[in-house]
mmCIF file of C-alpha atoms in Angstrom:
data_model
loop_
_atom_site.group_PDB
_atom_site.id
_atom_site.type_symbol
_atom_site.label_atom_id
_atom_site.label_comp_id
_atom_site.label_asym_id
_atom_site.label_seq_id
_atom_site.Cartn_x
_atom_site.Cartn_y
_atom_site.Cartn_z
ATOM 1 C CA MET A 1 2.365 0.506 -6.057
ATOM 2 C CA SER A 2 -1.154 1.720 -6.867
ATOM 3 C CA THR A 3 -2.468 5.284 -6.691
ATOM 4 C CA VAL A 4 -5.749 5.688 -4.793
ATOM 5 C CA VAL A 5 -7.819 8.888 -4.842
ATOM 6 C CA THR A 6 -9.916 9.267 -1.682
ATOM 7 C CA GLY A 7 -13.285 10.976 -1.421
ATOM 8 C CA GLU A 8 -11.473 14.163 -0.352
ATOM 9 C CA ALA A 9 -9.416 14.091 -3.614
ATOM 10 C CA VAL A 10 -6.249 13.049 -1.767
ATOM 11 C CA ARG A 11 -3.841 10.820 -3.699
ATOM 12 C CA LEU A 12 -2.516 7.836 -1.738
ATOM 13 C CA ASP A 13 0.201 5.452 -2.868
ATOM 14 C CA LEU A 14 -0.755 2.050 -1.466
ATOM 15 C CA PRO A 15 1.302 -1.076 -2.190
ATOM 16 C CA SER A 16 -1.087 -3.581 -3.767
ATOM 17 C CA ALA A 17 -0.735 -7.215 -2.762
ATOM 18 C CA SER A 18 0.433 -9.488 -5.557
ATOM 19 C CA VAL A 19 -1.530 -12.433 -6.867
ATOM 20 C CA LEU A 20 0.943 -14.857 -5.276
ATOM 21 C CA THR A 21 0.679 -13.216 -1.851
ATOM 22 C CA ARG A 22 -3.100 -13.157 -1.934
ATOM 23 C CA GLY A 23 -3.188 -16.725 -3.220
ATOM 24 C CA LEU A 24 -1.070 -17.955 -0.302
ATOM 25 C CA SER A 25 -3.228 -16.101 2.208
ATOM 26 C CA ALA A 26 -6.378 -17.550 0.613
ATOM 27 C CA MET A 27 -4.919 -21.068 0.764
ATOM 28 C CA ILE A 28 -4.239 -20.654 4.484
ATOM 29 C CA ASP A 29 -7.754 -19.353 5.116
ATOM 30 C CA TRP A 30 -9.466 -22.101 3.137
ATOM 31 C CA PHE A 31 -7.328 -24.801 4.746
ATOM 32 C CA VAL A 32 -8.418 -23.582 8.179
ATOM 33 C CA LEU A 33 -12.056 -23.392 7.054
ATOM 34 C CA MET A 34 -11.980 -26.918 5.634
ATOM 35 C CA VAL A 35 -10.505 -28.295 8.868
ATOM 36 C CA LEU A 36 -13.090 -26.397 10.893
ATOM 37 C CA LEU A 37 -15.892 -27.646 8.619
ATOM 38 C CA SER A 38 -14.735 -31.259 9.024
ATOM 39 C CA VAL A 39 -14.542 -30.933 12.805
ATOM 40 C CA THR A 40 -17.947 -29.248 13.011
ATOM 41 C CA THR A 41 -19.585 -31.830 10.757
ATOM 42 C CA ALA A 42 -18.108 -34.683 12.770
ATOM 43 C CA PHE A 43 -19.303 -33.066 15.988
ATOM 44 C CA PHE A 44 -22.877 -32.648 14.777
ATOM 45 C CA GLY A 45 -22.811 -36.150 13.297
ATOM 46 C CA GLY A 46 -21.721 -37.634 16.626
ATOM 47 C CA ALA A 47 -24.297 -35.574 18.522
ATOM 48 C CA ALA A 48 -27.072 -36.804 16.219
ATOM 49 C CA GLU A 49 -26.253 -40.504 16.763
ATOM 50 C CA GLY A 50 -28.316 -40.691 19.928
ATOM 51 C CA THR A 51 -31.311 -38.878 18.465
ATOM 52 C CA GLY A 52 -33.791 -39.533 15.706
ATOM 53 C CA PHE A 53 -32.122 -36.967 13.435
ATOM 54 C CA ALA A 54 -29.604 -39.533 12.227
ATOM 55 C CA THR A 55 -32.312 -41.536 10.468
ATOM 56 C CA ASP A 56 -33.998 -38.468 8.931
ATOM 57 C CA PRO A 57 -32.292 -37.635 5.585
ATOM 58 C CA ALA A 58 -33.994 -34.246 5.302
ATOM 59 C CA MET A 59 -32.875 -33.183 8.769
ATOM 60 C CA ALA A 60 -29.330 -34.440 8.134
ATOM 61 C CA ALA A 61 -29.174 -32.504 4.853
ATOM 62 C CA ALA A 62 -30.485 -29.352 6.548
ATOM 63 C CA VAL A 63 -27.900 -29.621 9.330
ATOM 64 C CA MET A 64 -25.130 -30.214 6.795
ATOM 65 C CA LEU A 65 -26.210 -27.227 4.682
ATOM 66 C CA GLY A 66 -26.509 -24.968 7.709
ATOM 67 C CA THR A 67 -23.091 -26.006 8.975
ATOM 68 C CA THR A 68 -21.507 -25.392 5.568
ATOM 69 C CA VAL A 69 -23.062 -21.935 5.239
ATOM 70 C CA LEU A 70 -22.076 -21.077 8.812
ATOM 71 C CA VAL A 71 -18.439 -22.076 8.376
ATOM 72 C CA LEU A 72 -17.798 -21.025 4.772
ATOM 73 C CA VAL A 73 -19.862 -17.809 4.600
ATOM 74 C CA VAL A 74 -20.989 -16.462 7.966
ATOM 75 C CA LEU A 75 -17.688 -17.011 9.783
ATOM 76 C CA PRO A 76 -15.429 -15.406 7.108
ATOM 77 C CA VAL A 77 -17.815 -12.453 6.747
ATOM 78 C CA SER A 78 -17.880 -11.909 10.511
ATOM 79 C CA VAL A 79 -14.110 -12.147 10.867
ATOM 80 C CA GLU A 80 -13.495 -9.837 7.903
ATOM 81 C CA THR A 81 -15.979 -7.255 9.189
ATOM 82 C CA LEU A 82 -14.803 -7.230 12.810
ATOM 83 C CA SER A 83 -11.103 -7.226 11.887
ATOM 84 C CA ARG A 84 -11.604 -4.580 9.161
ATOM 85 C CA GLY A 85 -10.378 -6.611 6.233
ATOM 86 C CA ARG A 86 -8.092 -9.080 7.959
ATOM 87 C CA SER A 87 -8.121 -12.857 8.408
ATOM 88 C CA LEU A 88 -5.687 -15.481 9.653
ATOM 89 C CA GLY A 89 -4.068 -15.951 6.238
ATOM 90 C CA ARG A 90 -3.887 -12.219 5.566
ATOM 91 C CA LEU A 91 -2.440 -11.608 9.019
ATOM 92 C CA ILE A 92 0.326 -14.125 8.302
ATOM 93 C CA MET A 93 1.053 -12.754 4.823
ATOM 94 C CA GLY A 94 0.688 -9.089 5.801
ATOM 95 C CA VAL A 95 -2.360 -8.348 3.619
ATOM 96 C CA ARG A 96 -5.433 -6.253 4.330
ATOM 97 C CA ILE A 97 -8.584 -5.721 2.278
ATOM 98 C CA VAL A 98 -9.587 -2.071 1.777
ATOM 99 C CA ARG A 99 -12.053 -0.185 -0.386
ATOM 100 C CA ASP A 100 -11.000 1.210 -3.733
ATOM 101 C CA ASP A 101 -10.749 4.670 -2.132
ATOM 102 C CA GLY A 102 -8.403 3.321 0.552
ATOM 103 C CA GLY A 103 -11.014 3.274 3.348
ATOM 104 C CA THR A 104 -11.978 0.453 5.689
ATOM 105 C CA ILE A 105 -14.409 -2.118 4.341
ATOM 106 C CA ARG A 106 -17.905 -2.408 5.816
ATOM 107 C CA LEU A 107 -20.347 -5.265 6.301
ATOM 108 C CA ARG A 108 -21.759 -5.017 2.781
ATOM 109 C CA HIS A 109 -18.307 -5.389 1.249
ATOM 110 C CA ALA A 110 -17.576 -8.433 3.396
ATOM 111 C CA VAL A 111 -20.976 -9.988 2.565
ATOM 112 C CA ILE A 112 -20.446 -9.616 -1.188
ATOM 113 C CA ARG A 113 -16.957 -11.067 -0.959
ATOM 114 C CA GLY A 114 -18.123 -13.862 1.352
ATOM 115 C CA LEU A 115 -21.009 -14.914 -0.911
ATOM 116 C CA LEU A 116 -18.784 -15.045 -3.989
ATOM 117 C CA GLY A 117 -15.881 -16.739 -2.192
ATOM 118 C CA PRO A 118 -17.166 -20.353 -2.356
ATOM 119 C CA LEU A 119 -18.101 -19.894 -6.023
ATOM 120 C CA GLU A 120 -14.622 -18.666 -6.892
ATOM 121 C CA PHE A 121 -12.444 -20.963 -4.819
ATOM 122 C CA LEU A 122 -14.457 -24.193 -4.548
ATOM 123 C CA MET A 123 -16.603 -24.477 -7.662
ATOM 124 C CA SER A 124 -13.864 -23.262 -10.012
ATOM 125 C CA LEU A 125 -10.954 -24.764 -8.011
ATOM 126 C CA GLY A 126 -9.354 -21.312 -7.764
ATOM 127 C CA LEU A 127 -9.280 -20.722 -11.526
ATOM 128 C CA ILE A 128 -11.595 -17.686 -11.476
ATOM 129 C CA PRO A 129 -9.627 -15.671 -8.859
ATOM 130 C CA LEU A 130 -6.362 -16.632 -10.556
ATOM 131 C CA LEU A 131 -7.462 -15.339 -13.956
ATOM 132 C CA CYS A 132 -9.060 -12.213 -12.477
ATOM 133 C CA GLY A 133 -5.939 -11.461 -10.446
ATOM 134 C CA VAL A 134 -3.593 -11.906 -13.397
ATOM 135 C CA PHE A 135 -5.572 -9.596 -15.684
ATOM 136 C CA SER A 136 -6.478 -7.026 -12.994
ATOM 137 C CA ALA A 137 -4.225 -4.022 -12.353
ATOM 138 C CA LYS A 138 -4.495 -4.405 -8.562
ATOM 139 C CA GLY A 139 -4.685 -8.192 -8.416
ATOM 140 C CA LYS A 140 -8.413 -8.217 -7.732
ATOM 141 C CA ARG A 141 -10.539 -11.336 -7.659
ATOM 142 C CA LEU A 142 -14.172 -11.421 -8.762
ATOM 143 C CA GLY A 143 -15.460 -10.610 -5.278
ATOM 144 C CA ASP A 144 -13.219 -7.542 -5.150
ATOM 145 C CA MET A 145 -14.476 -6.314 -8.516
ATOM 146 C CA VAL A 146 -18.114 -6.592 -7.433
ATOM 147 C CA ALA A 147 -17.572 -5.202 -3.915
ATOM 148 C CA GLY A 148 -15.188 -2.428 -4.961
ATOM 149 C CA THR A 149 -12.242 -3.584 -2.830
ATOM 150 C CA HIS A 150 -8.639 -4.699 -3.263
ATOM 151 C CA GLY A 151 -5.784 -6.046 -1.154
ATOM 152 C CA ILE A 152 -2.834 -3.992 0.065
ATOM 153 C CA LEU A 153 0.376 -4.906 1.858
ATOM 154 C CA THR A 154 0.591 -3.774 5.465
ATOM 155 C CA ARG A 155 4.196 -4.792 6.104
ATOM 156 C CA GLN A 156 6.957 -3.036 4.197
ATOM 157 C CA PRO A 157 10.721 -3.303 4.718
ATOM 158 C CA PRO A 158 12.217 -0.160 6.286
ATOM 159 C CA VAL A 159 13.798 2.159 3.755
ATOM 160 C CA PRO A 160 16.914 3.950 5.049
ATOM 161 C CA PRO A 161 17.012 7.677 4.292
ATOM 162 C CA MET A 162 19.097 8.746 1.325
ATOM 163 C CA MET A 163 21.407 11.558 2.505
ATOM 164 C CA LEU A 164 23.229 12.494 -0.696
ATOM 165 C CA PRO A 165 24.970 15.884 -0.360
ATOM 166 C CA VAL A 166 24.825 18.597 -2.980
ATOM 167 C CA PRO A 167 27.904 18.380 -5.255
ATOM 168 C CA GLN A 168 30.425 21.047 -4.307
ATOM 169 C CA HIS A 169 30.632 22.634 -7.758
ATOM 170 C CA MET A 170 26.806 23.033 -7.858
ATOM 171 C CA SER A 171 26.228 24.433 -4.363
ATOM 172 C CA SER A 172 26.028 28.053 -5.550
ATOM 173 C CA TRP A 173 23.533 27.089 -8.278
ATOM 174 C CA THR A 174 21.249 25.261 -5.850
ATOM 175 C CA GLN A 175 20.933 28.419 -3.733
ATOM 176 C CA VAL A 176 19.085 30.264 -6.516
ATOM 177 C CA VAL A 177 17.493 27.460 -8.553
ATOM 178 C CA ASP A 178 13.733 26.959 -8.660
ATOM 179 C CA VAL A 179 12.978 23.222 -8.179
ATOM 180 C CA GLY A 180 9.421 23.547 -6.917
ATOM 181 C CA ARG A 181 7.910 22.755 -10.319
ATOM 182 C CA VAL A 182 9.416 19.260 -10.540
ATOM 183 C CA PRO A 183 6.448 16.822 -10.439
ATOM 184 C CA ASP A 184 6.397 14.399 -7.530
ATOM 185 C CA PRO A 185 6.174 11.251 -9.740
ATOM 186 C CA LEU A 186 9.240 12.394 -11.676
ATOM 187 C CA ALA A 187 11.100 13.180 -8.436
ATOM 188 C CA LEU A 188 10.218 9.709 -7.157
ATOM 189 C CA ARG A 189 11.722 8.097 -10.278
ATOM 190 C CA VAL A 190 14.882 10.149 -9.803
ATOM 191 C CA SER A 191 15.130 9.079 -6.156
ATOM 192 C CA ARG A 192 14.794 5.431 -7.135
ATOM 193 C CA LEU A 193 17.567 5.805 -9.706
ATOM 194 C CA LEU A 194 19.888 7.511 -7.210
ATOM 195 C CA ARG A 195 19.171 4.848 -4.604
ATOM 196 C CA THR A 196 19.984 2.158 -7.165
ATOM 197 C CA ALA A 197 23.195 3.937 -8.105
ATOM 198 C CA GLU A 198 24.098 4.308 -4.432
ATOM 199 C CA ARG A 199 23.589 0.587 -3.781
ATOM 200 C CA ALA A 200 25.306 -0.542 -6.987
ATOM 201 C CA GLY A 201 28.422 1.620 -6.638
ATOM 202 C CA ARG A 202 31.126 0.687 -9.092
ATOM 203 C CA GLY A 203 29.947 -2.898 -9.315
ATOM 204 C CA GLY A 204 26.719 -2.048 -11.151
ATOM 205 C CA ASN A 205 26.085 -1.658 -14.843
ATOM 206 C CA GLN A 206 27.387 1.867 -15.262
ATOM 207 C CA VAL A 207 26.326 2.076 -18.893
ATOM 208 C CA VAL A 208 22.658 1.427 -18.062
ATOM 209 C CA LEU A 209 22.764 3.764 -15.046
ATOM 210 C CA GLN A 210 24.288 6.564 -17.095
ATOM 211 C CA ARG A 211 21.789 6.083 -19.909
ATOM 212 C CA THR A 212 18.872 6.166 -17.474
ATOM 213 C CA ALA A 213 20.334 9.206 -15.725
ATOM 214 C CA ASP A 214 20.646 11.035 -19.039
ATOM 215 C CA ALA A 215 17.007 10.304 -19.884
ATOM 216 C CA LEU A 216 15.752 11.466 -16.470
ATOM 217 C CA ALA A 217 17.948 14.565 -16.537
ATOM 218 C CA ALA A 218 16.415 15.513 -19.899
ATOM 219 C CA GLU A 219 12.951 15.255 -18.297
ATOM 220 C CA VAL A 220 13.909 17.267 -15.206
ATOM 221 C CA ARG A 221 15.716 20.172 -16.941
ATOM 222 C CA PRO A 222 12.529 21.888 -18.272
ATOM 223 C CA TYR A 223 11.240 22.137 -14.677
ATOM 224 C CA VAL A 224 14.299 23.871 -13.167
ATOM 225 C CA SER A 225 15.414 27.445 -13.660
ATOM 226 C CA PRO A 226 18.025 28.798 -14.223
ATOM 227 C CA ALA A 227 19.860 26.163 -16.255
ATOM 228 C CA PRO A 228 22.438 24.129 -14.347
ATOM 229 C CA PRO A 229 26.186 24.594 -14.809
ATOM 230 C CA PRO A 230 28.049 21.989 -16.888
ATOM 231 C CA SER A 231 28.012 18.705 -15.012
ATOM 232 C CA SER A 232 27.174 15.032 -15.416
ATOM 233 C CA SER A 233 23.571 13.867 -15.377
ATOM 234 C CA LEU A 234 24.016 12.048 -12.066
ATOM 235 C CA ASP A 235 25.466 15.152 -10.388
ATOM 236 C CA PHE A 236 22.595 17.235 -11.740
ATOM 237 C CA LEU A 237 19.992 14.791 -10.434
ATOM 238 C CA VAL A 238 21.744 14.545 -7.064
ATOM 239 C CA ALA A 239 21.792 18.340 -6.752
ATOM 240 C CA VAL A 240 18.090 18.674 -7.589
ATOM 241 C CA THR A 241 17.058 15.871 -5.238
ATOM 242 C CA ALA A 242 19.217 17.105 -2.369
ATOM 243 C CA GLU A 243 17.969 20.673 -2.734
ATOM 244 C CA ARG A 244 14.339 19.538 -2.788
ATOM 245 C CA ARG A 245 15.011 17.541 0.379
ATOM 246 C CA ASN A 246 16.753 20.460 2.102
ATOM 247 C CA ARG A 247 14.000 22.924 1.260
ATOM 248 C CA GLU A 248 11.305 20.514 2.423
ATOM 249 C CA PHE A 249 13.180 20.007 5.687
ATOM 250 C CA ARG A 250 13.504 23.767 6.204
ATOM 251 C CA ARG A 251 9.799 24.241 5.467
ATOM 252 C CA MET A 252 8.799 21.553 7.957
ATOM 253 C CA ARG A 253 11.139 23.031 10.569
ATOM 254 C CA ARG A 254 9.604 26.502 10.118
ATOM 255 C CA ASN A 255 6.109 25.043 10.463
ATOM 256 C CA GLN A 256 7.138 23.226 13.625
ATOM 257 C CA GLN A 257 8.673 26.389 15.075
ATOM 258 C CA ARG A 258 5.488 28.360 14.331
ATOM 259 C CA ALA A 259 3.388 25.630 15.933
ATOM 260 C CA ASP A 260 5.617 25.607 19.027
ATOM 261 C CA GLU A 261 5.477 29.391 19.298
ATOM 262 C CA LEU A 262 1.688 29.370 18.951
ATOM 263 C CA ASN A 263 1.466 26.683 21.615
ATOM 264 C CA ARG A 264 3.592 28.767 24.000
ATOM 265 C CA ARG A 265 1.474 31.874 23.357
ATOM 266 C CA LEU A 266 -1.731 29.958 24.005
ATOM 267 C CA HIS A 267 -0.429 28.608 27.297
ATOM 268 C CA ARG A 268 0.702 32.090 28.385
ATOM 269 C CA MET A 269 -2.767 33.543 27.808
ATOM 270 C CA PRO A 270 -4.805 34.011 31.009
ATOM 271 C CA TYR A 271 -7.692 31.608 31.427
ATOM 272 C CA SER A 272 -11.117 33.143 31.909
#
């Protein structure tokens, strides 16, 4: 998961595509392009048999060069621009190319990536994009680094909601506690731990779960006030997470009720 800051200073958490996923999508794309290049070259070669172009080496070289540029550069750039960062391989693997600020790529991004594509994949036999992807935080290849783009995953498995109730012995504490200062990244780590503990049950490594819960509880305690009653670290984290969820739900419900009331008032107003 990578954090992207848009031009409006909005933080987005976009799942970056791994090197393996992008490599498979690139292999599919280049396989299709090679087949298309072979078919196109054979077609132009057969069409030139009945003309004088077949005996002219300069004309044959020009046609071959033009066909190669058309198939390996112009076609991928056009497809990537019109589909807004997609291709056949990326569509199959669930990958999309976006700008570093999370926006849709434009023609200039596709042109830069398209011009560097043959250099990366053909002349280096895929070694350059492999090395760049391994040592890049977002799995970028050389064309992405120059164009300012990266690949994200567009298909994610559905995540079922986690409906953990507030522990009974901490319900009175959660009614007065201030949990609004807990940072969102820390709350996300707590949610991941609780989801892991919920899936593992008694069959998981309880020692590791308890140790991780103790460490996270020590990080969360400075952000809550008043101090919690005596309880285990897991119960404390469950109470904080459940109360944050409940308060967010109540806030969203109040906003929806205000919006519905405003909508009713606007529709009751006489039209001039």
